Protein backbone atom coordinates (compact mmCIF):
# COMPACT_ATOMS: atom_id res chain seq x y z
CA UNK A 1 0.00 0.00 0.00
CA UNK A 2 1.24 3.51 -0.78
CA UNK A 3 0.29 7.02 0.35
CA UNK A 4 -2.11 7.61 -2.55
CA UNK A 5 -3.97 4.43 -1.61
CA UNK A 6 -4.06 5.50 2.03
CA UNK A 7 -5.67 8.80 1.06
CA UNK A 8 -8.17 6.94 -1.08
CA UNK A 9 -8.91 4.66 1.85
CA UNK A 10 -9.61 7.72 3.97
CA UNK A 11 -12.23 8.84 1.46
CA UNK A 12 -13.96 5.55 2.03
CA UNK A 13 -13.94 6.17 5.79
CA UNK A 14 -15.15 9.77 5.47
CA UNK A 15 -17.92 8.98 3.03
CA UNK A 16 -19.72 6.26 4.88
CA UNK A 17 -19.01 6.29 8.57
CA UNK A 18 -20.10 8.08 11.66
CA UNK A 19 -21.20 11.38 10.11
CA UNK A 20 -23.54 12.13 12.99
CA UNK A 21 -21.00 11.06 15.55
CA UNK A 22 -18.21 13.16 14.07
CA UNK A 23 -20.45 16.24 14.12
CA UNK A 24 -21.48 15.55 17.70
CA UNK A 25 -17.87 15.05 18.83
CA UNK A 26 -16.91 18.42 17.36
CA UNK A 27 -19.91 20.28 18.70
CA UNK A 28 -20.13 18.73 22.16
CA UNK A 29 -16.45 17.85 22.55
CA UNK A 30 -14.79 14.54 23.21
CA UNK A 31 -15.49 12.37 26.21
CA UNK A 32 -13.20 9.34 25.82
CA UNK A 33 -13.70 6.50 28.26
CA UNK A 34 -10.02 5.76 28.74
CA UNK A 35 -6.60 7.32 28.48
CA UNK A 36 -4.28 4.68 27.11
CA UNK A 37 -0.49 4.87 27.05
CA UNK A 38 0.68 2.18 24.68
CA UNK A 39 3.64 1.38 22.46
CA UNK A 40 4.01 2.89 18.99
CA UNK A 41 4.53 -0.62 17.62
CA UNK A 42 2.33 -1.04 14.52
CA UNK A 43 1.19 -4.42 15.83
CA UNK A 44 -0.55 -2.74 18.79
CA UNK A 45 -3.32 -0.65 17.18
CA UNK A 46 -5.21 0.29 20.32
CA UNK A 47 -8.69 0.85 18.93
CA UNK A 48 -8.58 -2.29 16.83
CA UNK A 49 -7.39 -4.63 19.58
CA UNK A 50 -10.19 -3.47 21.88
CA UNK A 51 -12.63 -3.85 19.01
CA UNK A 52 -13.56 -0.16 19.14
CA UNK A 53 -14.05 1.53 15.80
CA UNK A 54 -15.96 4.65 16.77
CA UNK A 55 -13.97 7.89 16.98
CA UNK A 56 -14.00 9.42 20.47
CA UNK A 57 -13.44 6.24 22.46
CA UNK A 58 -9.83 6.51 23.59
CA UNK A 59 -7.46 9.32 24.40
CA UNK A 60 -4.46 7.50 22.99
CA UNK A 61 -0.82 8.27 23.72
CA UNK A 62 1.54 6.06 21.79
CA UNK A 63 5.24 6.10 22.51
CA UNK A 64 7.83 3.37 22.02
CA UNK A 65 8.06 1.25 25.16
CA UNK A 66 4.90 2.88 26.58
CA UNK A 67 7.20 5.00 28.73
CA UNK A 68 5.99 7.75 31.01
CA UNK A 69 8.80 10.05 30.01
CA UNK A 70 8.86 13.74 29.21
CA UNK A 71 6.33 16.55 29.14
CA UNK A 72 4.94 15.38 25.78
CA UNK A 73 3.66 12.25 27.44
CA UNK A 74 2.97 13.67 30.89
CA UNK A 75 1.28 16.80 29.54
CA UNK A 76 -1.00 14.63 27.41
CA UNK A 77 -1.90 12.51 30.43
CA UNK A 78 -2.50 15.58 32.59
CA UNK A 79 -4.81 17.02 29.95
CA UNK A 80 -6.81 13.80 29.74
CA UNK A 81 -7.11 13.40 33.51
CA UNK A 82 -7.79 17.01 34.47
CA UNK A 83 -9.79 18.28 31.52
CA UNK A 84 -11.36 15.29 29.82
CA UNK A 85 -11.71 13.41 33.11
CA UNK A 86 -11.34 9.96 31.64
CA UNK A 87 -12.39 7.42 34.26
CA UNK A 88 -9.70 4.91 33.25
CA UNK A 89 -5.97 5.27 32.75
CA UNK A 90 -4.27 2.29 31.16
CA UNK A 91 -0.58 1.59 30.58
CA UNK A 92 -0.60 -1.08 27.89
CA UNK A 93 2.62 -2.96 27.23
CA UNK A 94 3.06 -5.82 24.80
CA UNK A 95 5.06 -8.99 24.32
CA UNK A 96 8.22 -8.76 22.19
CA UNK A 97 8.51 -5.01 22.77
CA UNK A 98 11.40 -3.57 20.76
CA UNK A 99 12.03 -0.74 23.23
CA UNK A 100 12.44 -3.21 26.08
CA UNK A 101 14.69 -5.31 23.82
CA UNK A 102 16.78 -2.19 23.19
CA UNK A 103 17.09 -1.67 26.95
CA UNK A 104 18.17 -5.28 27.45
CA UNK A 105 20.71 -4.88 24.64
CA UNK A 106 22.20 -1.88 26.45
CA UNK A 107 21.42 0.67 23.73
CA UNK A 108 22.27 4.07 25.17
CA UNK A 109 23.11 6.26 22.19
CA UNK A 110 21.18 8.96 20.40
CA UNK A 111 17.54 9.76 20.93
CA UNK A 112 16.72 6.04 21.19
CA UNK A 113 19.17 5.83 24.10
CA UNK A 114 17.37 8.71 25.82
CA UNK A 115 14.01 7.04 25.31
CA UNK A 116 15.33 3.71 26.57
CA UNK A 117 16.74 5.44 29.68
CA UNK A 118 13.10 5.63 30.84
CA UNK A 119 13.04 1.85 31.10
CA UNK A 120 14.42 0.28 34.26
CA UNK A 121 13.86 -3.42 34.82
CA UNK A 122 15.83 -6.10 36.59
CA UNK A 123 14.88 -9.14 34.57
CA UNK A 124 17.12 -10.07 31.65
CA UNK A 125 14.39 -12.22 30.14
CA UNK A 126 12.28 -10.32 27.62
CA UNK A 127 8.91 -11.85 28.55
CA UNK A 128 9.41 -10.89 32.21
CA UNK A 129 11.04 -7.57 31.40
CA UNK A 130 8.03 -6.32 29.41
CA UNK A 131 5.76 -7.03 32.40
CA UNK A 132 8.21 -5.37 34.77
CA UNK A 133 8.28 -2.35 32.47
CA UNK A 134 4.48 -2.04 32.58
CA UNK A 135 4.60 -2.22 36.39
CA UNK A 136 7.31 0.41 36.54
CA UNK A 137 5.51 2.77 34.13
CA UNK A 138 2.29 2.33 36.13
CA UNK A 139 4.25 3.42 39.21
CA UNK A 140 5.62 6.43 37.38
CA UNK A 141 2.25 7.53 36.11
CA UNK A 142 0.70 7.01 39.54
CA UNK A 143 3.25 9.44 40.98
CA UNK A 144 2.03 12.30 38.79
CA UNK A 145 0.19 14.89 40.87
CA UNK A 146 -2.95 14.88 38.74
CA UNK A 147 -3.15 11.08 38.85
CA UNK A 148 -2.57 10.95 42.62
CA UNK A 149 -5.30 13.50 43.14
CA UNK A 150 -7.74 11.66 40.86
CA UNK A 151 -6.94 8.38 42.63
CA UNK A 152 -7.51 9.99 46.04
CA UNK A 153 -10.89 11.27 44.89
CA UNK A 154 -11.65 7.88 43.30
CA UNK A 155 -12.21 9.59 39.99
CA UNK A 156 -10.00 7.15 38.08
CA UNK A 157 -8.78 3.59 38.06
CA UNK A 158 -5.22 3.00 36.89
CA UNK A 159 -4.51 -0.25 35.08
CA UNK A 160 -1.41 -2.05 33.88
CA UNK A 161 -2.16 -4.36 30.95
CA UNK A 162 -0.24 -6.57 28.58
CA UNK A 163 -1.12 -7.31 24.98
CA UNK A 164 0.02 -10.62 23.52
CA UNK A 165 1.15 -10.06 19.94
CA UNK A 166 0.60 -13.68 18.94
CA UNK A 167 -2.71 -14.34 20.65
CA UNK A 168 -4.25 -10.90 20.24
CA UNK A 169 -5.33 -11.00 23.87
CA UNK A 170 -5.06 -8.28 26.51
CA UNK A 171 -4.38 -9.36 30.07
CA UNK A 172 -4.89 -7.22 33.16
CA UNK A 173 -1.70 -7.04 35.24
CA UNK A 174 -2.71 -4.56 37.91
CA UNK A 175 -5.48 -2.25 39.08
CA UNK A 176 -4.54 0.74 41.22
CA UNK A 177 -1.21 -0.93 41.98
CA UNK A 178 -2.71 -4.24 43.09
CA UNK A 179 -2.13 -7.38 41.00
CA UNK A 180 -5.17 -8.46 39.00
CA UNK A 181 -6.29 -11.63 40.69
CA UNK A 182 -8.01 -14.58 39.23
CA UNK A 183 -11.11 -13.73 37.29
CA UNK A 184 -10.11 -10.08 36.94
CA UNK A 185 -9.82 -9.47 33.25
ZN1 LIG B 1 6.83 -1.98 21.98
PDB file of C-alpha atoms and ligand atoms in Angstrom:
ATOM      1  CA  UNK A   1       0.000   0.000   0.000  1.00  0.00           C
ATOM      2  CA  UNK A   2       1.236   3.509  -0.785  1.00  0.00           C
ATOM      3  CA  UNK A   3       0.290   7.015   0.355  1.00  0.00           C
ATOM      4  CA  UNK A   4      -2.114   7.609  -2.546  1.00  0.00           C
ATOM      5  CA  UNK A   5      -3.967   4.434  -1.613  1.00  0.00           C
ATOM      6  CA  UNK A   6      -4.062   5.499   2.027  1.00  0.00           C
ATOM      7  CA  UNK A   7      -5.672   8.803   1.064  1.00  0.00           C
ATOM      8  CA  UNK A   8      -8.169   6.938  -1.085  1.00  0.00           C
ATOM      9  CA  UNK A   9      -8.911   4.658   1.849  1.00  0.00           C
ATOM     10  CA  UNK A  10      -9.611   7.722   3.975  1.00  0.00           C
ATOM     11  CA  UNK A  11     -12.232   8.837   1.461  1.00  0.00           C
ATOM     12  CA  UNK A  12     -13.959   5.548   2.035  1.00  0.00           C
ATOM     13  CA  UNK A  13     -13.941   6.174   5.792  1.00  0.00           C
ATOM     14  CA  UNK A  14     -15.149   9.770   5.467  1.00  0.00           C
ATOM     15  CA  UNK A  15     -17.924   8.979   3.030  1.00  0.00           C
ATOM     16  CA  UNK A  16     -19.716   6.259   4.878  1.00  0.00           C
ATOM     17  CA  UNK A  17     -19.010   6.286   8.568  1.00  0.00           C
ATOM     18  CA  UNK A  18     -20.097   8.082  11.664  1.00  0.00           C
ATOM     19  CA  UNK A  19     -21.196  11.377  10.106  1.00  0.00           C
ATOM     20  CA  UNK A  20     -23.544  12.129  12.990  1.00  0.00           C
ATOM     21  CA  UNK A  21     -21.004  11.055  15.552  1.00  0.00           C
ATOM     22  CA  UNK A  22     -18.212  13.161  14.070  1.00  0.00           C
ATOM     23  CA  UNK A  23     -20.451  16.245  14.124  1.00  0.00           C
ATOM     24  CA  UNK A  24     -21.484  15.548  17.700  1.00  0.00           C
ATOM     25  CA  UNK A  25     -17.867  15.047  18.827  1.00  0.00           C
ATOM     26  CA  UNK A  26     -16.910  18.423  17.362  1.00  0.00           C
ATOM     27  CA  UNK A  27     -19.914  20.281  18.699  1.00  0.00           C
ATOM     28  CA  UNK A  28     -20.135  18.728  22.158  1.00  0.00           C
ATOM     29  CA  UNK A  29     -16.454  17.853  22.550  1.00  0.00           C
ATOM     30  CA  UNK A  30     -14.795  14.543  23.209  1.00  0.00           C
ATOM     31  CA  UNK A  31     -15.489  12.373  26.208  1.00  0.00           C
ATOM     32  CA  UNK A  32     -13.200   9.340  25.817  1.00  0.00           C
ATOM     33  CA  UNK A  33     -13.696   6.503  28.259  1.00  0.00           C
ATOM     34  CA  UNK A  34     -10.018   5.757  28.738  1.00  0.00           C
ATOM     35  CA  UNK A  35      -6.597   7.323  28.482  1.00  0.00           C
ATOM     36  CA  UNK A  36      -4.278   4.682  27.109  1.00  0.00           C
ATOM     37  CA  UNK A  37      -0.495   4.869  27.049  1.00  0.00           C
ATOM     38  CA  UNK A  38       0.675   2.180  24.684  1.00  0.00           C
ATOM     39  CA  UNK A  39       3.635   1.382  22.459  1.00  0.00           C
ATOM     40  CA  UNK A  40       4.011   2.892  18.987  1.00  0.00           C
ATOM     41  CA  UNK A  41       4.532  -0.622  17.615  1.00  0.00           C
ATOM     42  CA  UNK A  42       2.326  -1.042  14.521  1.00  0.00           C
ATOM     43  CA  UNK A  43       1.188  -4.416  15.829  1.00  0.00           C
ATOM     44  CA  UNK A  44      -0.552  -2.738  18.786  1.00  0.00           C
ATOM     45  CA  UNK A  45      -3.318  -0.646  17.183  1.00  0.00           C
ATOM     46  CA  UNK A  46      -5.211   0.291  20.321  1.00  0.00           C
ATOM     47  CA  UNK A  47      -8.694   0.855  18.926  1.00  0.00           C
ATOM     48  CA  UNK A  48      -8.582  -2.292  16.825  1.00  0.00           C
ATOM     49  CA  UNK A  49      -7.386  -4.625  19.584  1.00  0.00           C
ATOM     50  CA  UNK A  50     -10.186  -3.467  21.881  1.00  0.00           C
ATOM     51  CA  UNK A  51     -12.630  -3.851  19.014  1.00  0.00           C
ATOM     52  CA  UNK A  52     -13.564  -0.157  19.136  1.00  0.00           C
ATOM     53  CA  UNK A  53     -14.055   1.527  15.801  1.00  0.00           C
ATOM     54  CA  UNK A  54     -15.960   4.652  16.769  1.00  0.00           C
ATOM     55  CA  UNK A  55     -13.970   7.889  16.984  1.00  0.00           C
ATOM     56  CA  UNK A  56     -14.001   9.418  20.469  1.00  0.00           C
ATOM     57  CA  UNK A  57     -13.443   6.239  22.455  1.00  0.00           C
ATOM     58  CA  UNK A  58      -9.827   6.507  23.589  1.00  0.00           C
ATOM     59  CA  UNK A  59      -7.455   9.318  24.399  1.00  0.00           C
ATOM     60  CA  UNK A  60      -4.456   7.500  22.995  1.00  0.00           C
ATOM     61  CA  UNK A  61      -0.822   8.272  23.725  1.00  0.00           C
ATOM     62  CA  UNK A  62       1.540   6.065  21.787  1.00  0.00           C
ATOM     63  CA  UNK A  63       5.242   6.104  22.509  1.00  0.00           C
ATOM     64  CA  UNK A  64       7.833   3.368  22.020  1.00  0.00           C
ATOM     65  CA  UNK A  65       8.057   1.250  25.161  1.00  0.00           C
ATOM     66  CA  UNK A  66       4.899   2.882  26.584  1.00  0.00           C
ATOM     67  CA  UNK A  67       7.202   4.998  28.729  1.00  0.00           C
ATOM     68  CA  UNK A  68       5.991   7.750  31.013  1.00  0.00           C
ATOM     69  CA  UNK A  69       8.803  10.054  30.015  1.00  0.00           C
ATOM     70  CA  UNK A  70       8.862  13.736  29.214  1.00  0.00           C
ATOM     71  CA  UNK A  71       6.329  16.554  29.137  1.00  0.00           C
ATOM     72  CA  UNK A  72       4.944  15.380  25.782  1.00  0.00           C
ATOM     73  CA  UNK A  73       3.659  12.249  27.435  1.00  0.00           C
ATOM     74  CA  UNK A  74       2.967  13.670  30.894  1.00  0.00           C
ATOM     75  CA  UNK A  75       1.278  16.798  29.539  1.00  0.00           C
ATOM     76  CA  UNK A  76      -1.005  14.633  27.409  1.00  0.00           C
ATOM     77  CA  UNK A  77      -1.902  12.513  30.426  1.00  0.00           C
ATOM     78  CA  UNK A  78      -2.500  15.580  32.591  1.00  0.00           C
ATOM     79  CA  UNK A  79      -4.815  17.020  29.954  1.00  0.00           C
ATOM     80  CA  UNK A  80      -6.807  13.795  29.736  1.00  0.00           C
ATOM     81  CA  UNK A  81      -7.106  13.399  33.512  1.00  0.00           C
ATOM     82  CA  UNK A  82      -7.789  17.014  34.470  1.00  0.00           C
ATOM     83  CA  UNK A  83      -9.786  18.284  31.521  1.00  0.00           C
ATOM     84  CA  UNK A  84     -11.359  15.286  29.819  1.00  0.00           C
ATOM     85  CA  UNK A  85     -11.708  13.414  33.114  1.00  0.00           C
ATOM     86  CA  UNK A  86     -11.338   9.962  31.636  1.00  0.00           C
ATOM     87  CA  UNK A  87     -12.387   7.418  34.256  1.00  0.00           C
ATOM     88  CA  UNK A  88      -9.703   4.907  33.254  1.00  0.00           C
ATOM     89  CA  UNK A  89      -5.973   5.269  32.746  1.00  0.00           C
ATOM     90  CA  UNK A  90      -4.265   2.287  31.156  1.00  0.00           C
ATOM     91  CA  UNK A  91      -0.580   1.589  30.575  1.00  0.00           C
ATOM     92  CA  UNK A  92      -0.601  -1.077  27.893  1.00  0.00           C
ATOM     93  CA  UNK A  93       2.623  -2.962  27.226  1.00  0.00           C
ATOM     94  CA  UNK A  94       3.055  -5.820  24.804  1.00  0.00           C
ATOM     95  CA  UNK A  95       5.065  -8.989  24.316  1.00  0.00           C
ATOM     96  CA  UNK A  96       8.218  -8.761  22.187  1.00  0.00           C
ATOM     97  CA  UNK A  97       8.505  -5.011  22.772  1.00  0.00           C
ATOM     98  CA  UNK A  98      11.404  -3.566  20.763  1.00  0.00           C
ATOM     99  CA  UNK A  99      12.028  -0.736  23.227  1.00  0.00           C
ATOM    100  CA  UNK A 100      12.440  -3.210  26.082  1.00  0.00           C
ATOM    101  CA  UNK A 101      14.688  -5.313  23.823  1.00  0.00           C
ATOM    102  CA  UNK A 102      16.785  -2.192  23.190  1.00  0.00           C
ATOM    103  CA  UNK A 103      17.094  -1.671  26.949  1.00  0.00           C
ATOM    104  CA  UNK A 104      18.172  -5.277  27.453  1.00  0.00           C
ATOM    105  CA  UNK A 105      20.710  -4.876  24.640  1.00  0.00           C
ATOM    106  CA  UNK A 106      22.205  -1.884  26.448  1.00  0.00           C
ATOM    107  CA  UNK A 107      21.421   0.666  23.734  1.00  0.00           C
ATOM    108  CA  UNK A 108      22.274   4.071  25.166  1.00  0.00           C
ATOM    109  CA  UNK A 109      23.110   6.256  22.194  1.00  0.00           C
ATOM    110  CA  UNK A 110      21.184   8.958  20.404  1.00  0.00           C
ATOM    111  CA  UNK A 111      17.540   9.757  20.926  1.00  0.00           C
ATOM    112  CA  UNK A 112      16.720   6.038  21.190  1.00  0.00           C
ATOM    113  CA  UNK A 113      19.166   5.826  24.103  1.00  0.00           C
ATOM    114  CA  UNK A 114      17.370   8.715  25.819  1.00  0.00           C
ATOM    115  CA  UNK A 115      14.009   7.037  25.311  1.00  0.00           C
ATOM    116  CA  UNK A 116      15.331   3.711  26.572  1.00  0.00           C
ATOM    117  CA  UNK A 117      16.744   5.440  29.681  1.00  0.00           C
ATOM    118  CA  UNK A 118      13.100   5.631  30.839  1.00  0.00           C
ATOM    119  CA  UNK A 119      13.038   1.847  31.097  1.00  0.00           C
ATOM    120  CA  UNK A 120      14.417   0.280  34.264  1.00  0.00           C
ATOM    121  CA  UNK A 121      13.858  -3.419  34.819  1.00  0.00           C
ATOM    122  CA  UNK A 122      15.830  -6.097  36.585  1.00  0.00           C
ATOM    123  CA  UNK A 123      14.881  -9.144  34.573  1.00  0.00           C
ATOM    124  CA  UNK A 124      17.120 -10.070  31.651  1.00  0.00           C
ATOM    125  CA  UNK A 125      14.392 -12.223  30.143  1.00  0.00           C
ATOM    126  CA  UNK A 126      12.279 -10.319  27.620  1.00  0.00           C
ATOM    127  CA  UNK A 127       8.908 -11.853  28.548  1.00  0.00           C
ATOM    128  CA  UNK A 128       9.411 -10.893  32.211  1.00  0.00           C
ATOM    129  CA  UNK A 129      11.041  -7.568  31.398  1.00  0.00           C
ATOM    130  CA  UNK A 130       8.032  -6.316  29.411  1.00  0.00           C
ATOM    131  CA  UNK A 131       5.763  -7.033  32.400  1.00  0.00           C
ATOM    132  CA  UNK A 132       8.211  -5.369  34.767  1.00  0.00           C
ATOM    133  CA  UNK A 133       8.278  -2.353  32.465  1.00  0.00           C
ATOM    134  CA  UNK A 134       4.477  -2.044  32.582  1.00  0.00           C
ATOM    135  CA  UNK A 135       4.600  -2.219  36.389  1.00  0.00           C
ATOM    136  CA  UNK A 136       7.307   0.413  36.541  1.00  0.00           C
ATOM    137  CA  UNK A 137       5.509   2.770  34.132  1.00  0.00           C
ATOM    138  CA  UNK A 138       2.288   2.334  36.127  1.00  0.00           C
ATOM    139  CA  UNK A 139       4.255   3.416  39.212  1.00  0.00           C
ATOM    140  CA  UNK A 140       5.622   6.426  37.376  1.00  0.00           C
ATOM    141  CA  UNK A 141       2.249   7.527  36.109  1.00  0.00           C
ATOM    142  CA  UNK A 142       0.698   7.014  39.542  1.00  0.00           C
ATOM    143  CA  UNK A 143       3.247   9.443  40.982  1.00  0.00           C
ATOM    144  CA  UNK A 144       2.034  12.299  38.786  1.00  0.00           C
ATOM    145  CA  UNK A 145       0.185  14.885  40.872  1.00  0.00           C
ATOM    146  CA  UNK A 146      -2.948  14.882  38.739  1.00  0.00           C
ATOM    147  CA  UNK A 147      -3.148  11.084  38.854  1.00  0.00           C
ATOM    148  CA  UNK A 148      -2.567  10.946  42.618  1.00  0.00           C
ATOM    149  CA  UNK A 149      -5.305  13.496  43.141  1.00  0.00           C
ATOM    150  CA  UNK A 150      -7.741  11.660  40.859  1.00  0.00           C
ATOM    151  CA  UNK A 151      -6.941   8.379  42.627  1.00  0.00           C
ATOM    152  CA  UNK A 152      -7.515   9.992  46.042  1.00  0.00           C
ATOM    153  CA  UNK A 153     -10.886  11.265  44.891  1.00  0.00           C
ATOM    154  CA  UNK A 154     -11.647   7.879  43.303  1.00  0.00           C
ATOM    155  CA  UNK A 155     -12.207   9.595  39.988  1.00  0.00           C
ATOM    156  CA  UNK A 156     -10.000   7.146  38.080  1.00  0.00           C
ATOM    157  CA  UNK A 157      -8.778   3.594  38.056  1.00  0.00           C
ATOM    158  CA  UNK A 158      -5.222   2.999  36.891  1.00  0.00           C
ATOM    159  CA  UNK A 159      -4.505  -0.254  35.078  1.00  0.00           C
ATOM    160  CA  UNK A 160      -1.407  -2.046  33.881  1.00  0.00           C
ATOM    161  CA  UNK A 161      -2.155  -4.358  30.947  1.00  0.00           C
ATOM    162  CA  UNK A 162      -0.235  -6.572  28.583  1.00  0.00           C
ATOM    163  CA  UNK A 163      -1.120  -7.312  24.978  1.00  0.00           C
ATOM    164  CA  UNK A 164       0.018 -10.616  23.516  1.00  0.00           C
ATOM    165  CA  UNK A 165       1.146 -10.061  19.935  1.00  0.00           C
ATOM    166  CA  UNK A 166       0.602 -13.679  18.935  1.00  0.00           C
ATOM    167  CA  UNK A 167      -2.713 -14.337  20.649  1.00  0.00           C
ATOM    168  CA  UNK A 168      -4.252 -10.898  20.243  1.00  0.00           C
ATOM    169  CA  UNK A 169      -5.333 -10.996  23.867  1.00  0.00           C
ATOM    170  CA  UNK A 170      -5.057  -8.281  26.505  1.00  0.00           C
ATOM    171  CA  UNK A 171      -4.378  -9.363  30.066  1.00  0.00           C
ATOM    172  CA  UNK A 172      -4.887  -7.218  33.163  1.00  0.00           C
ATOM    173  CA  UNK A 173      -1.702  -7.043  35.244  1.00  0.00           C
ATOM    174  CA  UNK A 174      -2.713  -4.563  37.913  1.00  0.00           C
ATOM    175  CA  UNK A 175      -5.479  -2.249  39.076  1.00  0.00           C
ATOM    176  CA  UNK A 176      -4.535   0.738  41.216  1.00  0.00           C
ATOM    177  CA  UNK A 177      -1.206  -0.927  41.978  1.00  0.00           C
ATOM    178  CA  UNK A 178      -2.709  -4.243  43.087  1.00  0.00           C
ATOM    179  CA  UNK A 179      -2.130  -7.380  40.998  1.00  0.00           C
ATOM    180  CA  UNK A 180      -5.165  -8.460  39.001  1.00  0.00           C
ATOM    181  CA  UNK A 181      -6.289 -11.627  40.686  1.00  0.00           C
ATOM    182  CA  UNK A 182      -8.009 -14.580  39.225  1.00  0.00           C
ATOM    183  CA  UNK A 183     -11.110 -13.727  37.288  1.00  0.00           C
ATOM    184  CA  UNK A 184     -10.113 -10.083  36.937  1.00  0.00           C
ATOM    185  CA  UNK A 185      -9.825  -9.473  33.249  1.00  0.00           C
TER     186      UNK A 185
HETATM  187 ZN1  LIG B   1       6.835  -1.981  21.984  1.00  0.00          ZN
END
